């Protein structure tokens, strides 16, 4: 089977022919139909973060496909089902985090496309209990971006405390941000969208953003303060400077939700203002299997729109350059059918 492999953090990915993996007792083998290119895959391929994957590895944590083989202990999915293989490849299932709805914080977890091989391949192994069924009527090319960009921003909007009448700033209208904007609107919030390309700002308007700020030419904090400040700001841009701007956009009692993970990302907080303003700063990492099921359900109900373009897996290196150059409409998805 064909796979795109990271062999070295400083070299392009290589397309290789690998032997078909056999599932263990608790695993399924998924024939991948589609896998999105998340900016995290670029961080993985370049070894951007303090905890690095070990080459050679296959990136991809937005894999969607059909279960082709299942181990004898697999119960909740069957051969023929369409499933998503998300970032949370598996967790221990027993620790306090796992049993209280915070499995994404489990210390024993594995991650697809990072610590275990992911979806940039014709076939992928996954844990039968951690794949999430994709409901009928949801296009696999839509399901793929929902599997990370969707679930991550759905969770971030929940964590932000967005509610009807609140004002939520979304910084970065890329793969994650274009969905964050939609979930904030579903939550009933007034939305402020921030980006640095004309295409993304136009997309934000098209998706119904109430206010649009161009961070190249406008002061994000000052413009948002003119509106009364943001109750929550969700940081999705791969830029430390954008975190600072999002912090400055908050009103008193506001919440900054950190999601983007730029290499060496730093945020300096002024203690005095943070205390006096009662500001909250919170990190948010992907979402649970339940969050993803809710994301799929919302999409099935027609409440969300996934903006994406299809590509061939062989184009992976050119696709990475496209994302880094900001030339992508929102998400690139490898179509492996
Ligand atoms: P992306 O490249 O698709 O989107 C980034 C967007 O930010 C682009 O639209 C870009 O134009 C915009 N941008 C760049 N500089 C900006 C600035 N100064 N102000 C405002 N906007 C700016 O990336 P993505 O796939 O959406 O991922 C975003 C980040 O989130 C990555 O760092 C990724 O690793 C991270 N991520 C985190 C989680 C998590 O669970 N915390 C999950 C998935 C991805
Ligand atoms: Zn991702
Ligand atoms: Zn656990």
Short mmCIF file of C-alpha atoms and ligand atoms in Angstrom, two decimals:
data_model
loop_
_atom_site.label_atom_id
_atom_site.label_comp_id
_atom_site.label_asym_id
_atom_site.label_seq_id
_atom_site.Cartn_x
_atom_site.Cartn_y
_atom_site.Cartn_z
CA UNK A 1 0.00 0.00 0.00
CA UNK A 2 1.02 3.57 -0.72
CA UNK A 3 1.96 5.94 2.14
CA UNK A 4 3.58 9.35 2.53
CA UNK A 5 6.44 9.02 5.00
CA UNK A 6 8.52 11.48 7.03
CA UNK A 7 12.07 10.13 7.10
CA UNK A 8 13.84 13.28 8.24
CA UNK A 9 12.60 16.59 9.73
CA UNK A 10 14.61 18.52 7.15
CA UNK A 11 13.65 16.51 4.04
CA UNK A 12 10.46 16.32 1.93
CA UNK A 13 8.08 13.41 2.56
CA UNK A 14 8.60 10.34 0.40
CA UNK A 15 5.87 8.25 -1.22
CA UNK A 16 6.56 4.62 -0.35
CA UNK A 17 5.06 1.22 -0.89
CA UNK A 18 4.49 -0.47 2.48
CA UNK A 19 3.24 -3.90 3.47
CA UNK A 20 -0.43 -4.06 4.40
CA UNK A 21 -0.68 -4.03 8.22
CA UNK A 22 -2.68 -6.75 10.02
CA UNK A 23 -4.95 -5.54 12.84
CA UNK A 24 -4.33 -6.78 16.40
CA UNK A 25 -7.25 -8.09 18.55
CA UNK A 26 -8.48 -4.55 19.46
CA UNK A 27 -7.62 -2.91 16.15
CA UNK A 28 -9.29 -2.20 12.84
CA UNK A 29 -7.68 -1.66 9.47
CA UNK A 30 -9.23 1.28 7.67
CA UNK A 31 -9.11 1.76 3.89
CA UNK A 32 -8.55 5.52 3.87
CA UNK A 33 -10.80 7.47 1.51
CA UNK A 34 -9.78 10.96 2.58
CA UNK A 35 -7.33 12.62 4.94
CA UNK A 36 -7.03 16.35 5.58
CA UNK A 37 -3.78 18.26 5.81
CA UNK A 38 -3.78 19.91 9.24
CA UNK A 39 -1.11 22.48 10.05
CA UNK A 40 -0.14 20.08 12.87
CA UNK A 41 1.06 17.62 10.20
CA UNK A 42 3.51 20.29 9.04
CA UNK A 43 4.73 20.83 12.62
CA UNK A 44 5.11 17.02 12.90
CA UNK A 45 7.00 16.67 9.63
CA UNK A 46 9.41 19.43 10.67
CA UNK A 47 9.87 18.38 14.30
CA UNK A 48 8.64 21.82 15.45
CA UNK A 49 7.57 20.89 18.98
CA UNK A 50 9.43 19.93 22.19
CA UNK A 51 8.00 16.39 22.07
CA UNK A 52 8.91 15.04 18.63
CA UNK A 53 7.69 12.04 16.66
CA UNK A 54 10.27 9.41 15.69
CA UNK A 55 10.95 9.06 11.95
CA UNK A 56 10.09 7.17 9.87
CA UNK A 57 6.41 7.86 10.46
CA UNK A 58 3.22 8.45 8.46
CA UNK A 59 1.48 11.77 9.34
CA UNK A 60 -2.28 12.40 9.20
CA UNK A 61 -4.96 12.61 11.89
CA UNK A 62 -7.96 13.51 9.76
CA UNK A 63 -8.24 10.06 8.18
CA UNK A 64 -11.68 8.84 7.15
CA UNK A 65 -12.39 5.51 5.51
CA UNK A 66 -14.01 2.11 5.54
CA UNK A 67 -13.23 -0.62 8.06
CA UNK A 68 -11.77 -3.43 6.00
CA UNK A 69 -10.63 -5.83 8.74
CA UNK A 70 -11.30 -6.00 12.47
CA UNK A 71 -9.63 -7.87 15.34
CA UNK A 72 -11.77 -10.37 17.29
CA UNK A 73 -12.12 -8.06 20.35
CA UNK A 74 -13.54 -5.14 18.35
CA UNK A 75 -17.18 -4.55 19.33
CA UNK A 76 -18.58 -1.19 18.40
CA UNK A 77 -17.69 -1.03 14.68
CA UNK A 78 -17.85 -3.62 11.92
CA UNK A 79 -16.27 -4.34 8.58
CA UNK A 80 -17.89 -1.99 6.06
CA UNK A 81 -18.52 0.89 8.48
CA UNK A 82 -17.20 4.38 7.66
CA UNK A 83 -15.10 5.72 10.54
CA UNK A 84 -12.81 8.62 11.41
CA UNK A 85 -9.32 8.09 12.82
CA UNK A 86 -8.62 11.19 14.93
CA UNK A 87 -5.56 12.58 16.73
CA UNK A 88 -6.53 10.66 19.90
CA UNK A 89 -5.48 7.24 18.60
CA UNK A 90 -6.11 5.66 22.00
CA UNK A 91 -5.96 6.38 25.72
CA UNK A 92 -5.79 4.22 28.86
CA UNK A 93 -9.54 4.31 29.51
CA UNK A 94 -9.01 4.05 33.30
CA UNK A 95 -7.30 7.18 34.63
CA UNK A 96 -9.22 10.06 36.20
CA UNK A 97 -9.03 12.04 32.96
CA UNK A 98 -10.36 9.15 30.88
CA UNK A 99 -13.29 8.43 33.17
CA UNK A 100 -14.33 12.07 33.69
CA UNK A 101 -14.67 13.12 30.05
CA UNK A 102 -11.10 14.41 29.63
CA UNK A 103 -9.58 11.50 27.72
CA UNK A 104 -7.67 14.07 25.61
CA UNK A 105 -5.52 14.75 28.71
CA UNK A 106 -4.69 11.07 29.37
CA UNK A 107 -0.96 10.64 30.01
CA UNK A 108 -0.96 7.22 28.33
CA UNK A 109 -2.50 8.39 25.05
CA UNK A 110 -1.13 7.75 21.56
CA UNK A 111 -1.62 10.16 18.70
CA UNK A 112 -2.38 9.35 15.07
CA UNK A 113 0.20 10.60 12.60
CA UNK A 114 2.58 11.38 15.47
CA UNK A 115 3.32 8.54 17.89
CA UNK A 116 1.52 5.98 15.68
CA UNK A 117 1.25 5.97 11.86
CA UNK A 118 -1.64 8.04 10.56
CA UNK A 119 -3.89 8.65 7.57
CA UNK A 120 -1.48 9.73 4.80
CA UNK A 121 -1.75 6.18 3.48
CA UNK A 122 -4.11 3.90 1.60
CA UNK A 123 -4.61 1.86 4.77
CA UNK A 124 -4.22 2.67 8.46
CA UNK A 125 -4.47 0.69 11.68
CA UNK A 126 -6.57 2.18 14.47
CA UNK A 127 -7.95 1.20 17.87
CA UNK A 128 -11.48 -0.16 17.45
CA UNK A 129 -12.73 1.74 20.52
CA UNK A 130 -11.28 5.10 19.48
CA UNK A 131 -12.42 5.38 15.87
CA UNK A 132 -15.60 7.44 15.55
CA UNK A 133 -18.41 6.34 13.20
CA UNK A 134 -19.18 8.80 10.40
CA UNK A 135 -22.96 9.10 9.98
CA UNK A 136 -24.70 8.34 6.69
CA UNK A 137 -24.93 11.30 4.36
CA UNK A 138 -21.70 12.93 5.52
CA UNK A 139 -19.26 13.13 2.60
CA UNK A 140 -15.86 11.63 3.54
CA UNK A 141 -14.17 14.71 2.06
CA UNK A 142 -16.11 16.82 4.59
CA UNK A 143 -15.71 14.31 7.43
CA UNK A 144 -11.91 14.48 7.13
CA UNK A 145 -11.47 18.16 8.14
CA UNK A 146 -14.16 17.74 10.79
CA UNK A 147 -12.05 14.98 12.37
CA UNK A 148 -9.47 17.51 13.65
CA UNK A 149 -10.25 21.07 12.54
CA UNK A 150 -13.92 20.53 13.39
CA UNK A 151 -13.65 18.75 16.71
CA UNK A 152 -10.82 20.99 17.95
CA UNK A 153 -12.70 24.22 17.34
CA UNK A 154 -16.03 22.81 18.50
CA UNK A 155 -14.31 22.01 21.80
CA UNK A 156 -12.49 25.36 21.90
CA UNK A 157 -15.79 27.20 21.47
CA UNK A 158 -17.26 25.16 24.35
CA UNK A 159 -14.21 25.93 26.51
CA UNK A 160 -14.47 29.65 25.61
CA UNK A 161 -17.86 29.87 27.30
CA UNK A 162 -19.45 31.34 24.13
CA UNK A 163 -23.18 31.87 24.60
CA UNK A 164 -25.97 33.87 22.96
CA UNK A 165 -25.11 37.56 22.98
CA UNK A 166 -21.44 37.11 23.92
CA UNK A 167 -18.70 38.44 21.61
CA UNK A 168 -16.15 35.91 20.36
CA UNK A 169 -13.00 36.76 18.42
CA UNK A 170 -11.58 34.08 16.13
CA UNK A 171 -7.93 34.72 15.26
CA UNK A 172 -6.91 32.89 12.04
CA UNK A 173 -9.58 31.83 9.54
CA UNK A 174 -7.74 28.79 8.16
CA UNK A 175 -8.59 25.10 8.37
CA UNK A 176 -9.52 25.42 12.04
CA UNK A 177 -10.73 29.02 12.05
CA UNK A 178 -13.36 28.73 9.32
CA UNK A 179 -15.08 26.08 11.45
CA UNK A 180 -14.50 27.92 14.76
CA UNK A 181 -16.39 30.86 13.30
CA UNK A 182 -19.34 28.62 12.47
CA UNK A 183 -19.45 26.97 15.91
CA UNK A 184 -19.28 30.39 17.61
CA UNK A 185 -22.28 31.45 15.52
CA UNK A 186 -24.11 28.23 16.39
CA UNK A 187 -23.47 29.10 20.07
CA UNK A 188 -25.23 32.41 19.41
CA UNK A 189 -22.20 34.68 19.70
CA UNK A 190 -21.44 37.92 17.89
CA UNK A 191 -18.28 37.08 15.95
CA UNK A 192 -15.09 38.98 15.14
CA UNK A 193 -12.86 37.30 12.53
CA UNK A 194 -9.16 38.14 12.15
CA UNK A 195 -6.75 37.10 9.41
CA UNK A 196 -3.95 38.41 7.20
CA UNK A 197 -5.05 37.46 3.66
CA UNK A 198 -7.79 39.00 1.53
CA UNK A 199 -9.19 35.56 0.63
CA UNK A 200 -9.58 34.51 4.28
CA UNK A 201 -11.19 37.82 5.22
CA UNK A 202 -13.62 37.41 2.33
CA UNK A 203 -14.34 33.84 3.46
CA UNK A 204 -15.06 35.07 6.99
CA UNK A 205 -17.62 37.56 5.63
CA UNK A 206 -19.19 34.85 3.48
CA UNK A 207 -19.49 32.59 6.54
CA UNK A 208 -21.35 35.34 8.38
CA UNK A 209 -18.73 37.00 10.61
CA UNK A 210 -20.23 40.13 12.17
CA UNK A 211 -16.90 41.99 12.11
CA UNK A 212 -13.74 41.35 10.11
CA UNK A 213 -10.30 42.68 11.07
CA UNK A 214 -7.24 42.67 8.82
CA UNK A 215 -4.28 42.14 11.18
CA UNK A 216 -1.88 43.45 8.49
CA UNK A 217 -3.30 46.95 8.55
CA UNK A 218 -5.46 47.20 11.66
CA UNK A 219 -4.76 47.02 15.39
CA UNK A 220 -6.73 43.92 16.43
CA UNK A 221 -6.90 44.83 20.14
CA UNK A 222 -7.92 48.46 19.53
CA UNK A 223 -10.54 47.60 16.91
CA UNK A 224 -12.11 44.97 19.16
CA UNK A 225 -12.06 47.29 22.18
CA UNK A 226 -14.05 49.80 20.08
CA UNK A 227 -16.77 47.14 19.91
CA UNK A 228 -16.63 46.71 23.70
CA UNK A 229 -13.97 44.00 23.81
CA UNK A 230 -14.28 40.24 23.36
CA UNK A 231 -15.74 37.92 26.00
CA UNK A 232 -13.58 35.21 24.46
CA UNK A 233 -10.78 35.06 21.91
CA UNK A 234 -9.74 31.82 20.25
CA UNK A 235 -6.14 31.77 18.98
CA UNK A 236 -5.80 29.66 15.85
CA UNK A 237 -3.14 31.59 13.92
CA UNK A 238 0.35 30.10 13.75
CA UNK A 239 1.93 33.29 15.12
CA UNK A 240 2.91 34.24 18.68
CA UNK A 241 2.21 37.93 17.92
CA UNK A 242 -1.43 37.03 17.20
CA UNK A 243 -1.77 35.60 20.77
CA UNK A 244 -0.71 38.93 22.21
CA UNK A 245 -3.21 40.74 19.99
CA UNK A 246 -6.01 38.35 20.98
CA UNK A 247 -5.21 38.86 24.68
CA UNK A 248 -5.41 42.63 24.17
CA UNK A 249 -8.82 42.27 22.51
CA UNK A 250 -10.46 40.80 25.65
CA UNK A 251 -12.86 42.70 27.85
CA UNK A 252 -12.75 42.32 31.64
CA UNK A 253 -13.53 38.77 32.71
CA UNK A 254 -12.67 37.54 29.22
CA UNK A 255 -11.18 34.18 28.26
CA UNK A 256 -8.26 33.61 25.90
CA UNK A 257 -8.33 30.08 24.46
CA UNK A 258 -4.95 28.94 23.13
CA UNK A 259 -5.13 26.37 20.35
CA UNK A 260 -2.46 27.12 17.71
CA UNK A 261 1.00 25.68 18.37
CA UNK A 262 3.65 27.72 16.54
CA UNK A 263 7.24 26.45 16.93
CA UNK A 264 8.63 28.03 20.12
CA UNK A 265 5.26 29.74 20.75
CA UNK A 266 5.33 32.18 23.68
CA UNK A 267 2.81 34.51 25.31
CA UNK A 268 3.96 37.09 27.85
CA UNK A 269 1.23 38.05 30.33
CA UNK A 270 1.20 41.29 32.30
CA UNK A 271 0.34 40.07 35.81
CA UNK A 272 -1.24 43.33 37.00
CA UNK A 273 -3.75 43.61 34.13
CA UNK A 274 -4.50 39.89 34.14
CA UNK A 275 -5.37 40.02 37.86
CA UNK A 276 -7.31 43.30 37.81
CA UNK A 277 -9.23 42.30 34.69
CA UNK A 278 -9.97 38.78 35.95
CA UNK A 279 -8.69 37.39 32.65
CA UNK A 280 -8.69 33.65 32.03
CA UNK A 281 -6.14 31.95 29.77
CA UNK A 282 -6.81 28.32 28.91
CA UNK A 283 -5.24 25.76 26.59
CA UNK A 284 -7.51 23.54 24.51
CA UNK A 285 -6.42 20.28 22.89
CA UNK A 286 -8.58 18.59 20.22
CA UNK A 287 -11.82 17.06 21.60
CA UNK A 288 -13.20 13.75 22.80
CA UNK A 289 -14.90 10.99 20.79
CA UNK A 290 -18.20 12.39 22.03
CA UNK A 291 -17.29 15.90 20.81
CA UNK A 292 -16.49 14.45 17.38
CA UNK A 293 -19.79 12.55 17.27
CA UNK A 294 -21.56 15.88 18.00
CA UNK A 295 -19.55 17.61 15.25
CA UNK A 296 -20.61 14.97 12.73
CA UNK A 297 -24.22 15.25 13.86
CA UNK A 298 -24.23 19.05 13.38
CA UNK A 299 -22.81 18.59 9.90
CA UNK A 300 -25.36 15.91 9.06
CA UNK A 301 -28.05 18.40 10.13
CA UNK A 302 -26.65 20.92 7.65
CA UNK A 303 -25.43 23.40 10.28
CA UNK A 304 -21.80 23.56 9.08
CA UNK A 305 -19.98 24.03 5.78
CA UNK A 306 -16.55 22.57 5.18
CA UNK A 307 -14.46 24.65 2.77
CA UNK A 308 -11.92 22.30 1.19
CA UNK A 309 -10.01 21.41 -1.96
CA UNK A 310 -9.01 17.86 -3.00
CA UNK A 311 -5.47 16.83 -3.76
CA UNK A 312 -3.56 13.62 -4.59
CA UNK A 313 -1.34 12.15 -1.86
CA UNK A 314 1.61 12.35 -4.29
CA UNK A 315 1.26 16.15 -4.15
CA UNK A 316 1.88 16.23 -0.39
CA UNK A 317 5.07 18.31 -0.45
CA UNK A 318 3.59 20.94 -2.78
CA UNK A 319 0.48 21.00 -0.57
CA UNK A 320 2.57 21.80 2.52
CA UNK A 321 4.10 24.76 0.65
CA UNK A 322 0.61 25.92 -0.37
CA UNK A 323 -0.56 25.93 3.27
CA UNK A 324 2.58 27.75 4.45
CA UNK A 325 2.13 30.37 1.72
CA UNK A 326 -1.46 30.97 2.88
CA UNK A 327 -2.79 30.07 -0.58
CA UNK A 328 -5.35 27.49 0.54
CA UNK A 329 -9.07 28.36 0.62
CA UNK A 330 -9.36 26.66 4.07
CA UNK A 331 -8.42 22.95 4.09
CA UNK A 332 -6.63 20.65 1.65
CA UNK A 333 -7.87 17.07 1.69
CA UNK A 334 -6.08 14.11 0.13
CA UNK A 335 -8.59 12.07 -1.85
CA UNK A 336 -7.35 8.47 -1.79
CA UNK A 337 -10.34 6.88 -3.52
P1 LIG B 1 -3.94 27.05 8.80
O1 LIG B 1 -2.59 27.32 8.23
O2 LIG B 1 -4.98 26.40 7.96
O3 LIG B 1 -4.60 28.41 9.37
C1 LIG B 1 -3.89 29.45 9.99
C2 LIG B 1 -4.58 30.76 9.61
O4 LIG B 1 -3.99 31.82 10.37
C3 LIG B 1 -4.43 31.14 8.15
O5 LIG B 1 -5.69 31.49 7.60
C4 LIG B 1 -3.48 32.35 8.18
O6 LIG B 1 -3.73 33.26 7.11
C5 LIG B 1 -3.86 32.95 9.53
N1 LIG B 1 -2.88 33.86 10.11
C6 LIG B 1 -1.52 33.86 9.99
N2 LIG B 1 -0.98 34.86 10.72
C7 LIG B 1 -2.00 35.51 11.31
C8 LIG B 1 -2.09 36.61 12.22
N3 LIG B 1 -0.99 37.25 12.63
N4 LIG B 1 -3.32 36.99 12.66
C9 LIG B 1 -4.43 36.34 12.24
N5 LIG B 1 -4.41 35.28 11.38
C10 LIG B 1 -3.20 34.88 10.94
O7 LIG B 1 -3.68 26.17 10.11
P2 LIG B 1 -4.70 25.18 10.90
O8 LIG B 1 -4.63 23.82 10.29
O9 LIG B 1 -5.98 25.87 11.05
O10 LIG B 1 -3.93 25.06 12.31
C11 LIG B 1 -3.71 26.19 13.12
C12 LIG B 1 -2.83 25.87 14.31
O11 LIG B 1 -3.59 25.09 15.24
C13 LIG B 1 -1.56 25.06 14.03
O12 LIG B 1 -0.49 25.56 14.83
C14 LIG B 1 -1.92 23.66 14.46
O13 LIG B 1 -0.82 22.88 14.84
C15 LIG B 1 -2.80 23.97 15.63
N6 LIG B 1 -3.73 22.90 16.03
C16 LIG B 1 -3.97 22.74 17.35
C17 LIG B 1 -4.87 21.79 17.77
C18 LIG B 1 -5.18 21.63 19.23
O14 LIG B 1 -5.83 20.66 19.59
N7 LIG B 1 -4.77 22.54 20.09
C19 LIG B 1 -5.53 20.97 16.84
C20 LIG B 1 -5.28 21.17 15.49
C21 LIG B 1 -4.36 22.15 15.08
ZN1 LIG B 2 -5.05 18.67 13.42
ZN1 LIG B 3 -6.31 7.67 30.66
#
